mmCIF file of N, CA and C and ligand atoms in Angstrom:
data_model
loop_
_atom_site.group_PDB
_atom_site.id
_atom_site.type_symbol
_atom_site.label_atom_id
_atom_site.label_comp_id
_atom_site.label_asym_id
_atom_site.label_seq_id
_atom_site.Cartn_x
_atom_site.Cartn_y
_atom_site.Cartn_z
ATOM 1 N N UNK A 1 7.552 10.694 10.642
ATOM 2 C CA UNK A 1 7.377 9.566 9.714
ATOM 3 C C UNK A 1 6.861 10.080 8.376
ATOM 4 N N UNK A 2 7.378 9.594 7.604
ATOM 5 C CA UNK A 2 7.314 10.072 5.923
ATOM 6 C C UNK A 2 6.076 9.119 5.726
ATOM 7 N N UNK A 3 4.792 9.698 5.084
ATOM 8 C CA UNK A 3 3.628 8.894 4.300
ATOM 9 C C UNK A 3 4.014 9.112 3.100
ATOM 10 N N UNK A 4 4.007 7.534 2.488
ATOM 11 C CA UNK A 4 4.141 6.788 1.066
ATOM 12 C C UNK A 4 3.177 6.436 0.607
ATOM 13 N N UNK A 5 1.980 7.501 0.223
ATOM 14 C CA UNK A 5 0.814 6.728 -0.666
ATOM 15 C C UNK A 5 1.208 6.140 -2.047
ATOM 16 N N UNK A 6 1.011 4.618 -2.062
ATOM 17 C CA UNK A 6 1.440 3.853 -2.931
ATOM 18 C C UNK A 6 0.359 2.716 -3.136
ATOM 19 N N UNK A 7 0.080 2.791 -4.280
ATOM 20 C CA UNK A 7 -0.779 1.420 -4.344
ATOM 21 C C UNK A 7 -0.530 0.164 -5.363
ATOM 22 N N UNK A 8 0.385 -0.735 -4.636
ATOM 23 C CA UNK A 8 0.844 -1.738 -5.331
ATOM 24 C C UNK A 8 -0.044 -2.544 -5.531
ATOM 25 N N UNK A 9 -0.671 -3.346 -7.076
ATOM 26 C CA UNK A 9 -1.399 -4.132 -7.238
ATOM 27 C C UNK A 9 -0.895 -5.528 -7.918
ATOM 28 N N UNK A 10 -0.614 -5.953 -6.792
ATOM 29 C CA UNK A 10 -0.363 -7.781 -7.016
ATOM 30 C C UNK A 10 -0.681 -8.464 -8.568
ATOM 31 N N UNK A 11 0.133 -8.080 -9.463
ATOM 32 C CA UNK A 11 -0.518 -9.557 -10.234
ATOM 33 C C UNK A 11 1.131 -9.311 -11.212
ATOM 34 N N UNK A 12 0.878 -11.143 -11.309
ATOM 35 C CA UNK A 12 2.281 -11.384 -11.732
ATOM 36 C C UNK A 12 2.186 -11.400 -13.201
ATOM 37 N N UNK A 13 3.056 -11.497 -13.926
ATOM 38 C CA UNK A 13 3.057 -11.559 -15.655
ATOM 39 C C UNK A 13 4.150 -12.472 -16.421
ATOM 40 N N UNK A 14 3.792 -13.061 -17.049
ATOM 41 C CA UNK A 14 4.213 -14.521 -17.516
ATOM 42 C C UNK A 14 3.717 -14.537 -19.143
ATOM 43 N N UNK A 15 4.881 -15.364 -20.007
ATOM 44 C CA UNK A 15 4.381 -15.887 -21.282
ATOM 45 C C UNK A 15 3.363 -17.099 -21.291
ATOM 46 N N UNK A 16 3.445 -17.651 -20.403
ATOM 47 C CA UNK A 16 2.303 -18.912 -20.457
ATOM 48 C C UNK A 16 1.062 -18.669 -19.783
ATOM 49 N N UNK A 17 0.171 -19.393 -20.234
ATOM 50 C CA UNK A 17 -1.214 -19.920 -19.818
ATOM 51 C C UNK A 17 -1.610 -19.567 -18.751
ATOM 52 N N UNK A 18 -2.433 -18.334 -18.511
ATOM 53 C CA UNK A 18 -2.861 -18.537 -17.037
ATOM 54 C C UNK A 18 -3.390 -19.386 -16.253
ATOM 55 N N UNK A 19 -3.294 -19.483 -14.912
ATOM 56 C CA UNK A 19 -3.974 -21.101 -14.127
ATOM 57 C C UNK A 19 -5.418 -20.789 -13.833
ATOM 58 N N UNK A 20 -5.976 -21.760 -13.924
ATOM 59 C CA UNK A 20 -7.663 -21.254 -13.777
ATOM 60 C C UNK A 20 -8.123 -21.967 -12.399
ATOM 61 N N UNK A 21 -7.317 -22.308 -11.525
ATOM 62 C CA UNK A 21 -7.269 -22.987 -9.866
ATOM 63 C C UNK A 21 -7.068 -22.239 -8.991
ATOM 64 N N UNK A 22 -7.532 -21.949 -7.785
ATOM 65 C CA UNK A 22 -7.075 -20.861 -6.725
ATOM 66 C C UNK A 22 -8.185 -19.954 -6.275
ATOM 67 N N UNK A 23 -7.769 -19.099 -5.265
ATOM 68 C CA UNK A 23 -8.934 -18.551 -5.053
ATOM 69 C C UNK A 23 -8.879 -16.679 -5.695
ATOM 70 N N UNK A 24 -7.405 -16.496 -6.419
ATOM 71 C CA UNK A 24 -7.178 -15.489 -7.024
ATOM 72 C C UNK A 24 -6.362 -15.668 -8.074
ATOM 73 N N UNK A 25 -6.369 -15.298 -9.146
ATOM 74 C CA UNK A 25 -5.482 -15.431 -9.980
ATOM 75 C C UNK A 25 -4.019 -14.474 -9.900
ATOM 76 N N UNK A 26 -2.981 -14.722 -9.716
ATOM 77 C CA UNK A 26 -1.711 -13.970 -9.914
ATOM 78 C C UNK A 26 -1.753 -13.541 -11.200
ATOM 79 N N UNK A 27 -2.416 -13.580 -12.242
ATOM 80 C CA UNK A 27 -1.924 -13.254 -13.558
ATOM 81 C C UNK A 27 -3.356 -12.324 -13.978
ATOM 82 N N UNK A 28 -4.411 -11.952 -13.270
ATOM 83 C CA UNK A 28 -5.506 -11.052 -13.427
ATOM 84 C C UNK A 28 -5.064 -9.636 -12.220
ATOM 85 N N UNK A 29 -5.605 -8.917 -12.736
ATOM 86 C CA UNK A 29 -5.191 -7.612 -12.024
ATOM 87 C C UNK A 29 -6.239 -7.728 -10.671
ATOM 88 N N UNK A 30 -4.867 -7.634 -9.797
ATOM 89 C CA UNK A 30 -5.624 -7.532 -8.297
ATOM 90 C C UNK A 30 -5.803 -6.243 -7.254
ATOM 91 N N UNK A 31 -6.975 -5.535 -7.072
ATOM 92 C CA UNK A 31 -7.117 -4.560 -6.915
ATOM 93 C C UNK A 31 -6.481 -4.205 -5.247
ATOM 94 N N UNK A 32 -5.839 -3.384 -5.672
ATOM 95 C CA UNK A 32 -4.771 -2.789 -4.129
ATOM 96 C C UNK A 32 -5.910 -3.430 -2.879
ATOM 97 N N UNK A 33 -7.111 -2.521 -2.887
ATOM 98 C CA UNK A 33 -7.631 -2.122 -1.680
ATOM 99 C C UNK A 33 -8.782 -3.509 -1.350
ATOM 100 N N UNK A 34 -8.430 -4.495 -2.308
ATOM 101 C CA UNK A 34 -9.229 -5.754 -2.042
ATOM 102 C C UNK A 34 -8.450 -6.719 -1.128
ATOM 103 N N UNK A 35 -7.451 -5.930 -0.420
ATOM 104 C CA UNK A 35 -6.526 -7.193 0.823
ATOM 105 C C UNK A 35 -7.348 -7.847 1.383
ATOM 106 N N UNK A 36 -7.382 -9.001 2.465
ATOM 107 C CA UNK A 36 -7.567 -9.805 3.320
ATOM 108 C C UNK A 36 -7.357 -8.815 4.635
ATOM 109 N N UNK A 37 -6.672 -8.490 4.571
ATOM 110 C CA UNK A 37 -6.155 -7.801 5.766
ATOM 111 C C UNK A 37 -4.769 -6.678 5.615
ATOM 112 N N UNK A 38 -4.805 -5.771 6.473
ATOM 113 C CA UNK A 38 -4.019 -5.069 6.293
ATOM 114 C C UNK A 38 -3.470 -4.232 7.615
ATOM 115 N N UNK A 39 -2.180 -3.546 7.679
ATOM 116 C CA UNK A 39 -2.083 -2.506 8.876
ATOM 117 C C UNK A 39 -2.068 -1.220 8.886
ATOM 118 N N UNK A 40 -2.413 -0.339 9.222
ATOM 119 C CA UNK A 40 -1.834 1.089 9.122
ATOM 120 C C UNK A 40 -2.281 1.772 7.583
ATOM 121 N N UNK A 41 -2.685 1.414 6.651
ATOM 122 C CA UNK A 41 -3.862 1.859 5.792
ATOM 123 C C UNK A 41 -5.163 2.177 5.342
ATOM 124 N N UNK A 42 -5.318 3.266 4.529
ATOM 125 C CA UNK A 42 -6.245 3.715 4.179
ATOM 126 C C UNK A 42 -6.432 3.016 3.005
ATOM 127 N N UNK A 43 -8.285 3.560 2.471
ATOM 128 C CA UNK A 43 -8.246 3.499 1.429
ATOM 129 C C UNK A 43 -8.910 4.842 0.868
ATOM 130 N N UNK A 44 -9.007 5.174 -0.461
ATOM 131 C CA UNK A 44 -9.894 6.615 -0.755
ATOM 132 C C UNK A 44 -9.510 6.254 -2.602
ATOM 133 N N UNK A 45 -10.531 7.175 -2.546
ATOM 134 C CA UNK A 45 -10.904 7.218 -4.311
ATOM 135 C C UNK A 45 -10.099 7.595 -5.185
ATOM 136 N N UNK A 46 -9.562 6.772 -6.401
ATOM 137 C CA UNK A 46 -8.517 7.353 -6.853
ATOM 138 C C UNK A 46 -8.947 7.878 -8.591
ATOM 139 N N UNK A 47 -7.994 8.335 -9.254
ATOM 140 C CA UNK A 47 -7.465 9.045 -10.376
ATOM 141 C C UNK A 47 -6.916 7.933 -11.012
ATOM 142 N N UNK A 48 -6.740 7.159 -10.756
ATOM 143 C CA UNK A 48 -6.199 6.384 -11.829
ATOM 144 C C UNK A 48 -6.854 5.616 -12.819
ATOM 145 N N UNK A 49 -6.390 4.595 -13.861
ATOM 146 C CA UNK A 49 -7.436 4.512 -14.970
ATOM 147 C C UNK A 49 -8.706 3.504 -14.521
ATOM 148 N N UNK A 50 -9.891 3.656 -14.904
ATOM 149 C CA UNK A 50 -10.732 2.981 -14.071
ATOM 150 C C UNK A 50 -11.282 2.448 -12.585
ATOM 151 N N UNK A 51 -10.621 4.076 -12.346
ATOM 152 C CA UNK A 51 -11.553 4.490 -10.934
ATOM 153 C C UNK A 51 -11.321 3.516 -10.046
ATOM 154 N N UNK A 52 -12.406 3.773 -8.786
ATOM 155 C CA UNK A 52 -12.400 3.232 -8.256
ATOM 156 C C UNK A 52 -11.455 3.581 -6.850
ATOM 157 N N UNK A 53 -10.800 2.857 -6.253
ATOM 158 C CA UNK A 53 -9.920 3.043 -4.467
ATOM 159 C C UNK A 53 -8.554 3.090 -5.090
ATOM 160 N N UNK A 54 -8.062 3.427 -3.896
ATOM 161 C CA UNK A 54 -6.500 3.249 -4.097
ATOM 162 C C UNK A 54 -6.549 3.234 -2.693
ATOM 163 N N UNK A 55 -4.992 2.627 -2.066
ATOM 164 C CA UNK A 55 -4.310 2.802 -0.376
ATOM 165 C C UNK A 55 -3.084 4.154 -0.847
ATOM 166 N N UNK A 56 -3.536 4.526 0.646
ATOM 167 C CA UNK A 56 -3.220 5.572 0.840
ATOM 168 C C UNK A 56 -2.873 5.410 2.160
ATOM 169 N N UNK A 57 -1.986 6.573 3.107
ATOM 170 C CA UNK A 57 -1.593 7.036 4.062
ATOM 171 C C UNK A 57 -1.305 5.582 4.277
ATOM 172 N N UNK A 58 0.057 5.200 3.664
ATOM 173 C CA UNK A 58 1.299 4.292 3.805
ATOM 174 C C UNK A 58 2.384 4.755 4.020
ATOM 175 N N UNK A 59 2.746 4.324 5.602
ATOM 176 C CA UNK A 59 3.984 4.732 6.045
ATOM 177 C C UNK A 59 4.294 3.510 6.621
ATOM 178 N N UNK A 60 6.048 3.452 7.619
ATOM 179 C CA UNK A 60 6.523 2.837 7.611
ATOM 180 C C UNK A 60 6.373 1.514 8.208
ATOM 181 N N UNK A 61 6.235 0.532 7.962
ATOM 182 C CA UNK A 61 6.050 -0.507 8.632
ATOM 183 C C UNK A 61 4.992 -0.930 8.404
ATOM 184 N N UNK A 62 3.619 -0.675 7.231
ATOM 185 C CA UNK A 62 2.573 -0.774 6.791
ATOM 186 C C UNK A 62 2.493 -2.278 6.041
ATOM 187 N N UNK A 63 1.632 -2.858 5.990
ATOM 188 C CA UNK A 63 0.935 -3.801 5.071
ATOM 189 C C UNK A 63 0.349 -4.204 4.746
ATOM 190 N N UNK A 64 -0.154 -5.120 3.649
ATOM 191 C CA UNK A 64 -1.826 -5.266 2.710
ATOM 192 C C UNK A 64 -1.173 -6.750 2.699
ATOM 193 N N UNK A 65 -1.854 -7.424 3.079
ATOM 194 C CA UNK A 65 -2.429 -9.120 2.977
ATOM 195 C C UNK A 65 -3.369 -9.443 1.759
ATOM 196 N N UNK A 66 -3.305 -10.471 0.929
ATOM 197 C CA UNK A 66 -3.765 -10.889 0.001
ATOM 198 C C UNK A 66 -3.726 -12.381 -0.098
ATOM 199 N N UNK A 67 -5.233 -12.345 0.362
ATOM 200 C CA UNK A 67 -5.212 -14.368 0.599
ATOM 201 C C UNK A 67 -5.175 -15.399 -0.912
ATOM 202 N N UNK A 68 -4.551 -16.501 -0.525
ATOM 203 C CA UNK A 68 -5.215 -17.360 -1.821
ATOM 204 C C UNK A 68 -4.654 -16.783 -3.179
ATOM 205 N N UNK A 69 -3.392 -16.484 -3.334
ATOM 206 C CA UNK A 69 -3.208 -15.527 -4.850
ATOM 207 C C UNK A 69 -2.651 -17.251 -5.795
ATOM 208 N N UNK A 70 -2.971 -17.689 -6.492
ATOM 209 C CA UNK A 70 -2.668 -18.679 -7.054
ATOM 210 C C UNK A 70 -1.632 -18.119 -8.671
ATOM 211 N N UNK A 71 -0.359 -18.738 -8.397
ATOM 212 C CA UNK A 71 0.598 -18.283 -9.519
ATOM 213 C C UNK A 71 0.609 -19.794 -10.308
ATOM 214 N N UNK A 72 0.074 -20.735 -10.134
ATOM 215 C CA UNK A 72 -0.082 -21.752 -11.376
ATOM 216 C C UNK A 72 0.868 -22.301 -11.293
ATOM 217 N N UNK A 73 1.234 -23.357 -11.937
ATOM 218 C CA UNK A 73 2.419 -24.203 -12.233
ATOM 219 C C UNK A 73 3.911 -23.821 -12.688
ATOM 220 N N UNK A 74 3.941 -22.665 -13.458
ATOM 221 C CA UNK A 74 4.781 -22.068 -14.218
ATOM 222 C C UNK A 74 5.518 -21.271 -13.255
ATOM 223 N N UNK A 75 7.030 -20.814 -13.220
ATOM 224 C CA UNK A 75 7.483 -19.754 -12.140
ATOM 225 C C UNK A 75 7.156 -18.552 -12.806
ATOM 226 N N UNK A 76 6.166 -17.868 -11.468
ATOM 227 C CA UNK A 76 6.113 -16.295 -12.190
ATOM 228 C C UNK A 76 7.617 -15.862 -11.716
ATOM 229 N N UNK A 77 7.967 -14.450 -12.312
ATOM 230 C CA UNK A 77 8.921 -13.871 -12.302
ATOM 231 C C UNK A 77 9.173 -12.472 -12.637
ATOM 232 N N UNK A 78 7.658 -11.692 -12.650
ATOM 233 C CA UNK A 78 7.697 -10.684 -12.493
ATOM 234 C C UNK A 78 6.032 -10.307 -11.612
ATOM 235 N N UNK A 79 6.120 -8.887 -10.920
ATOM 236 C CA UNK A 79 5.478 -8.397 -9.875
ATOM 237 C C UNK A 79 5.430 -7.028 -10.839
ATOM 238 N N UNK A 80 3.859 -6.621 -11.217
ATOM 239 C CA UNK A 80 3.649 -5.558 -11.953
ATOM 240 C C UNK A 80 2.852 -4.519 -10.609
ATOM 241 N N UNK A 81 3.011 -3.376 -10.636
ATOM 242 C CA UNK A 81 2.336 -2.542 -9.573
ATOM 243 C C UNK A 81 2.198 -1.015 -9.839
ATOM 244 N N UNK A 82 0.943 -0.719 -10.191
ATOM 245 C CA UNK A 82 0.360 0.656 -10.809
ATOM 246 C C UNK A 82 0.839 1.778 -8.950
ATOM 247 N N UNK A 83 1.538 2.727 -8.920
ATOM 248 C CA UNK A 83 2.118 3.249 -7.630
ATOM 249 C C UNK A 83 1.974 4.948 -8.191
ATOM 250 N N UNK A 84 1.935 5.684 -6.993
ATOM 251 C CA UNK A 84 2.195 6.584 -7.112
ATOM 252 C C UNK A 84 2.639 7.312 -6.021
ATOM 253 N N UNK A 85 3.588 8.659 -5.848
ATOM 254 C CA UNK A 85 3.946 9.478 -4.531
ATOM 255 C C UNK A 85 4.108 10.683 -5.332
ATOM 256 N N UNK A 86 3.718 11.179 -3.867
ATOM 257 C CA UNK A 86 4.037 13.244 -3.981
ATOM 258 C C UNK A 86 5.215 13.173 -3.129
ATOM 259 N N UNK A 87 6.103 12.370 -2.762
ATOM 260 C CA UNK A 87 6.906 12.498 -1.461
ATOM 261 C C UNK A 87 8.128 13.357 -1.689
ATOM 262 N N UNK A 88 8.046 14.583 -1.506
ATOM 263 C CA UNK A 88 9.778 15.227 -1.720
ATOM 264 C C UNK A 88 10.949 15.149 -0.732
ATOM 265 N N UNK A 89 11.773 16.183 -1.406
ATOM 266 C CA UNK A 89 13.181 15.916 -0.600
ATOM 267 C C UNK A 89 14.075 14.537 -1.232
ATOM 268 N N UNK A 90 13.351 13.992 -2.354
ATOM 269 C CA UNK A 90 14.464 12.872 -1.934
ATOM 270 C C UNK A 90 13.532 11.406 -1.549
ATOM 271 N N UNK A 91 12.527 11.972 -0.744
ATOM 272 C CA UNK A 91 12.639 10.252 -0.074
ATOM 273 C C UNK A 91 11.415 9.512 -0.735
ATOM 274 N N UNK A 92 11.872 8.231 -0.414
ATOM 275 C CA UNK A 92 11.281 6.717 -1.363
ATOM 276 C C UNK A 92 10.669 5.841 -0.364
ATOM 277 N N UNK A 93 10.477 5.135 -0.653
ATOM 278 C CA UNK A 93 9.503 4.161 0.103
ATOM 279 C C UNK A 93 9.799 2.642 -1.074
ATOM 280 N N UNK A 94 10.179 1.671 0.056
ATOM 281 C CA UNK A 94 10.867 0.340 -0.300
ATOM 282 C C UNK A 94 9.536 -0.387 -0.080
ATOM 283 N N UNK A 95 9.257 -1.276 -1.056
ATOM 284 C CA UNK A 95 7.983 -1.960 -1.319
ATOM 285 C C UNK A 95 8.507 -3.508 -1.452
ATOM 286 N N UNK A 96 7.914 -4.755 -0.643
ATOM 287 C CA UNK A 96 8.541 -5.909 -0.493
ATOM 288 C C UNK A 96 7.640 -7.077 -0.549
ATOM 289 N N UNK A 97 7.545 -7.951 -1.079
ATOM 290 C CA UNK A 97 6.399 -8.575 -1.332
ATOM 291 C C UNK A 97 7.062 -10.108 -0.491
ATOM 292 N N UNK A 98 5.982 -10.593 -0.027
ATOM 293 C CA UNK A 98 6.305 -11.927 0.863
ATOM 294 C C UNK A 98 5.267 -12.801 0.552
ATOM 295 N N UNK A 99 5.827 -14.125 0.983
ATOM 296 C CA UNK A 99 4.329 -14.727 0.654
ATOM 297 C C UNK A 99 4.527 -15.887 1.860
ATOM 298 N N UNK A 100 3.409 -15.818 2.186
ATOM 299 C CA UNK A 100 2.576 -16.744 3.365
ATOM 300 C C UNK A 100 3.083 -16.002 5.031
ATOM 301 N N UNK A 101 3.896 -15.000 4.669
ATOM 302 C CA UNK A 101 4.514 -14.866 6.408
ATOM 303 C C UNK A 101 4.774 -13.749 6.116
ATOM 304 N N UNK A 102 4.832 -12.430 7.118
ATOM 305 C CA UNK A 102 5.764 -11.069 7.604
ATOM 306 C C UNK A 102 6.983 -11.618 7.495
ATOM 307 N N UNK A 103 7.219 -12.733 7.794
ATOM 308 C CA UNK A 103 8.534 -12.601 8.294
ATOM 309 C C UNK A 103 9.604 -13.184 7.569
ATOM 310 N N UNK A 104 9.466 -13.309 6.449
ATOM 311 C CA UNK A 104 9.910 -14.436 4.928
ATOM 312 C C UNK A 104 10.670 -13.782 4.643
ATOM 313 N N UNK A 105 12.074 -14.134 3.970
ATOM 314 C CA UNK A 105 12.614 -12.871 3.564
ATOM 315 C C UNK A 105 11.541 -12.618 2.122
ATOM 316 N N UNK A 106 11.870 -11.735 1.513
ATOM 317 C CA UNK A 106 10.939 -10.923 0.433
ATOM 318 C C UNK A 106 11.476 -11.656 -0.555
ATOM 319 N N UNK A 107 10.633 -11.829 -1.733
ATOM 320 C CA UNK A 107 10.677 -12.929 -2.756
ATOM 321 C C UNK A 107 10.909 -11.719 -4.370
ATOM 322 N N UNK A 108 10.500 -10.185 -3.596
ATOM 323 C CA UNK A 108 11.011 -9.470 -4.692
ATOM 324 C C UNK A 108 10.232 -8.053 -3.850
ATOM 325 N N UNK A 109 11.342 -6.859 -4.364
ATOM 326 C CA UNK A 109 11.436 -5.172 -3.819
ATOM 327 C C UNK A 109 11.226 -4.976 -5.269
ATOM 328 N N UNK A 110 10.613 -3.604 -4.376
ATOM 329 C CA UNK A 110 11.243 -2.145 -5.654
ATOM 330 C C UNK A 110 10.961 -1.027 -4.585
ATOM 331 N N UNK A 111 11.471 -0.478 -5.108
ATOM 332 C CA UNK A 111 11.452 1.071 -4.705
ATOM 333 C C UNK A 111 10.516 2.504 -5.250
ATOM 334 N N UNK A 112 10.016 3.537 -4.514
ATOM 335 C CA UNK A 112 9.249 4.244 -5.017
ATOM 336 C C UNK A 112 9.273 5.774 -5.008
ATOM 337 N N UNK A 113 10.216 6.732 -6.124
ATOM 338 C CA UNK A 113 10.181 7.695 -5.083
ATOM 339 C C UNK A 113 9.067 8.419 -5.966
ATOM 340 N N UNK A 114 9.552 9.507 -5.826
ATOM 341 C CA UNK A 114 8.530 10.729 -6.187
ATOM 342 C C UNK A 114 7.944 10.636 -7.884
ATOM 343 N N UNK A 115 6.333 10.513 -8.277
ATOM 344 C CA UNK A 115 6.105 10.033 -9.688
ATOM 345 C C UNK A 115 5.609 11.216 -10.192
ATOM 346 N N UNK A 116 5.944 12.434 -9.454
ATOM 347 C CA UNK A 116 4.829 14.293 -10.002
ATOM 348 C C UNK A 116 3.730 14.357 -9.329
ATOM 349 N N UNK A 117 3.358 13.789 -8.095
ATOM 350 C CA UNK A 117 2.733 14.095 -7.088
ATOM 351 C C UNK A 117 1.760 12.935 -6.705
ATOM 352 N N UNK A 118 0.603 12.898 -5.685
ATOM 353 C CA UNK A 118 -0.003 11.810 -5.123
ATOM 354 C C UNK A 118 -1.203 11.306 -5.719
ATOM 355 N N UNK A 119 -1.500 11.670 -7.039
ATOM 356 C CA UNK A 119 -2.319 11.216 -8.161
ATOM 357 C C UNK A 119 -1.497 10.933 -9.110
ATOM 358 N N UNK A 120 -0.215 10.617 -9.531
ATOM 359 C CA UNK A 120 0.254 10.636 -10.798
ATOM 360 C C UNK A 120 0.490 9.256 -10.928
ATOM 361 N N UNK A 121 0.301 8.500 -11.503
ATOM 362 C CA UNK A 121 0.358 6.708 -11.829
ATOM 363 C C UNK A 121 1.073 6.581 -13.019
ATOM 364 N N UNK A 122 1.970 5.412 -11.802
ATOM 365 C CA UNK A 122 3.070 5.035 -13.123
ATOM 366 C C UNK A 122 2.432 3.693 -12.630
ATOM 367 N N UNK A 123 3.710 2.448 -13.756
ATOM 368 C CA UNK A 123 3.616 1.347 -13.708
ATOM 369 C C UNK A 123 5.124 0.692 -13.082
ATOM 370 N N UNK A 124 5.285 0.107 -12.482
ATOM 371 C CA UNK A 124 6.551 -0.593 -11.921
ATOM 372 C C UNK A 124 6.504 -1.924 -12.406
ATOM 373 N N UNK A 125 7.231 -2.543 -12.720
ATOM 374 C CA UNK A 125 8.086 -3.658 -12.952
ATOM 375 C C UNK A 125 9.163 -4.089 -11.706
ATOM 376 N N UNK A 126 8.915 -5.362 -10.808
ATOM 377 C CA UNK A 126 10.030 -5.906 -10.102
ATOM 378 C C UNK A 126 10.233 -7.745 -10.636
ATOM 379 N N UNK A 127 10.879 -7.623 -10.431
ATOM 380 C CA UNK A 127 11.844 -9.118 -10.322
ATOM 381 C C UNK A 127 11.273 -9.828 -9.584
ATOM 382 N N UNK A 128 10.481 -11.401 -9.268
ATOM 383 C CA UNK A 128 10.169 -11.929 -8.179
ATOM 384 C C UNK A 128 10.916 -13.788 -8.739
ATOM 385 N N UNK A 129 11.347 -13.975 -7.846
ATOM 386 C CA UNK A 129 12.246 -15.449 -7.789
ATOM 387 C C UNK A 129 11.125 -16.415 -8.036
ATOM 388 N N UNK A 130 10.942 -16.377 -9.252
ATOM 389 C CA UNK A 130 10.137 -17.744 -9.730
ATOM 390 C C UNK A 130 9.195 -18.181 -8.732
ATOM 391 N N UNK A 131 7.923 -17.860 -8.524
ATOM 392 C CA UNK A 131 6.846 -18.192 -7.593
ATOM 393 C C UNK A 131 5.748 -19.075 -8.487
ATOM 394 N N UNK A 132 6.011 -19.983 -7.758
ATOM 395 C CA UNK A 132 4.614 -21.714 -8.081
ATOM 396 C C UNK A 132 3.543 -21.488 -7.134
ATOM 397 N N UNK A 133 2.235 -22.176 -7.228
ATOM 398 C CA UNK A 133 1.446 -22.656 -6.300
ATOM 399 C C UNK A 133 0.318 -21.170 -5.535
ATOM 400 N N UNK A 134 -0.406 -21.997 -4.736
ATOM 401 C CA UNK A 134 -0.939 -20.554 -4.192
ATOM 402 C C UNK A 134 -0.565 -20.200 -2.843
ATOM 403 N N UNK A 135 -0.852 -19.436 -2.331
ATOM 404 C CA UNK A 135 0.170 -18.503 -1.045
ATOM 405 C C UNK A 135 -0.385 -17.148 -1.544
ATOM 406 N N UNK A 136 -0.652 -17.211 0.385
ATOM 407 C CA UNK A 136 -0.478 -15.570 0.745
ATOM 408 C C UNK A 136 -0.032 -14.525 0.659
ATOM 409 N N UNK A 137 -0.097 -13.480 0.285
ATOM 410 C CA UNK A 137 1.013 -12.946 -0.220
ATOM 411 C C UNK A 137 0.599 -11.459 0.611
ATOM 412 N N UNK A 138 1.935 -11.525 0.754
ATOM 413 C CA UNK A 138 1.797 -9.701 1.682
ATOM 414 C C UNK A 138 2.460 -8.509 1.524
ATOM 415 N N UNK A 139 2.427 -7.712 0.842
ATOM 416 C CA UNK A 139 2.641 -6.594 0.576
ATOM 417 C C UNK A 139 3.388 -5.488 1.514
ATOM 418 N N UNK A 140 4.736 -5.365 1.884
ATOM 419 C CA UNK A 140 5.469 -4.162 3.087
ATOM 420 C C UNK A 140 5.740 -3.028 2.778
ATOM 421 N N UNK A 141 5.672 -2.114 3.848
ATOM 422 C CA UNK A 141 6.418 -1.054 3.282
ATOM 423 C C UNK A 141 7.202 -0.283 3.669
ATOM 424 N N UNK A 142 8.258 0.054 3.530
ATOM 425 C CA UNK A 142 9.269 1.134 4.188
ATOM 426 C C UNK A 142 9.453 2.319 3.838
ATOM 427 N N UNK A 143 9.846 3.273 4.840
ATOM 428 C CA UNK A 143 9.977 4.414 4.420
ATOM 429 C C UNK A 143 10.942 5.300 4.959
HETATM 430 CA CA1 CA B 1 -7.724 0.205 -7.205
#
């Protein structure tokens, strides 16, 4: 099994007004290793800007739960996520975001391969199908 240390951080980005209702904001930066719950992850100290954790030792079939994320009235429509991998050969790790269930189909992917090793932080940009209201939101991962 290929480990995908990746640390996707939930928060959506929008031209309008953030919502000030909920028990998290979708539009404030939500820190990876602050899930509700999670499977098959670590957490450990990271390199990236303003310190602090990152998840780590993410492999396949892994996930981070995030209760209460409130996206406001407006459809978000994008999923921003600070990530990084040392993973060579080639291989990537498919990142899928759901909300309220495992078992939803995914409301928006991206993909992750190799960013110059397992400290190097980029920023990702995905697509998410217009998300209202607040919901759970859960974080997958493949590899
Ligand atoms: Ca963090």
């Amino acid at each position: 099994m290929t480990a995908t240390p990746t640390t996707p951080t939930p928060s959506a980005t929008t031209s309008t007004t953030p919502p000030t209702t909920g028990t998290c904001s979708a539009y404030s930066r939500i820190e990876a290793e602050s899930y509700s719950n999670q499977s098959g992850i670590i957490t450990q100290a990271t390199s990236d800007i303003g310190g602090g954790q990152n998840l780590s030792s993410i492999a396949n079939n892994d996930w981070a739960h995030y209760k209460g994320v409130d996206f406001g009235t407006t459809r978000a429509t994008q999923f921003v996520a600070r990530v990084t991998s040392g993973a060579t050969g080639g291989a990537s790790g498919l990142v899928e975001i759901r909300l309220d269930s495992l078992d939803t189909a995914p409301i928006g992917t991206f993909a992750i391969a190799n960013t110059g090793g397992w400290q190097s932080w980029q920023t990702i940009p995905a697509n998410i199908s217009g998300v209202t209201g607040v919901h759970n939101v859960y974080v997958t991962f493949t590899s």
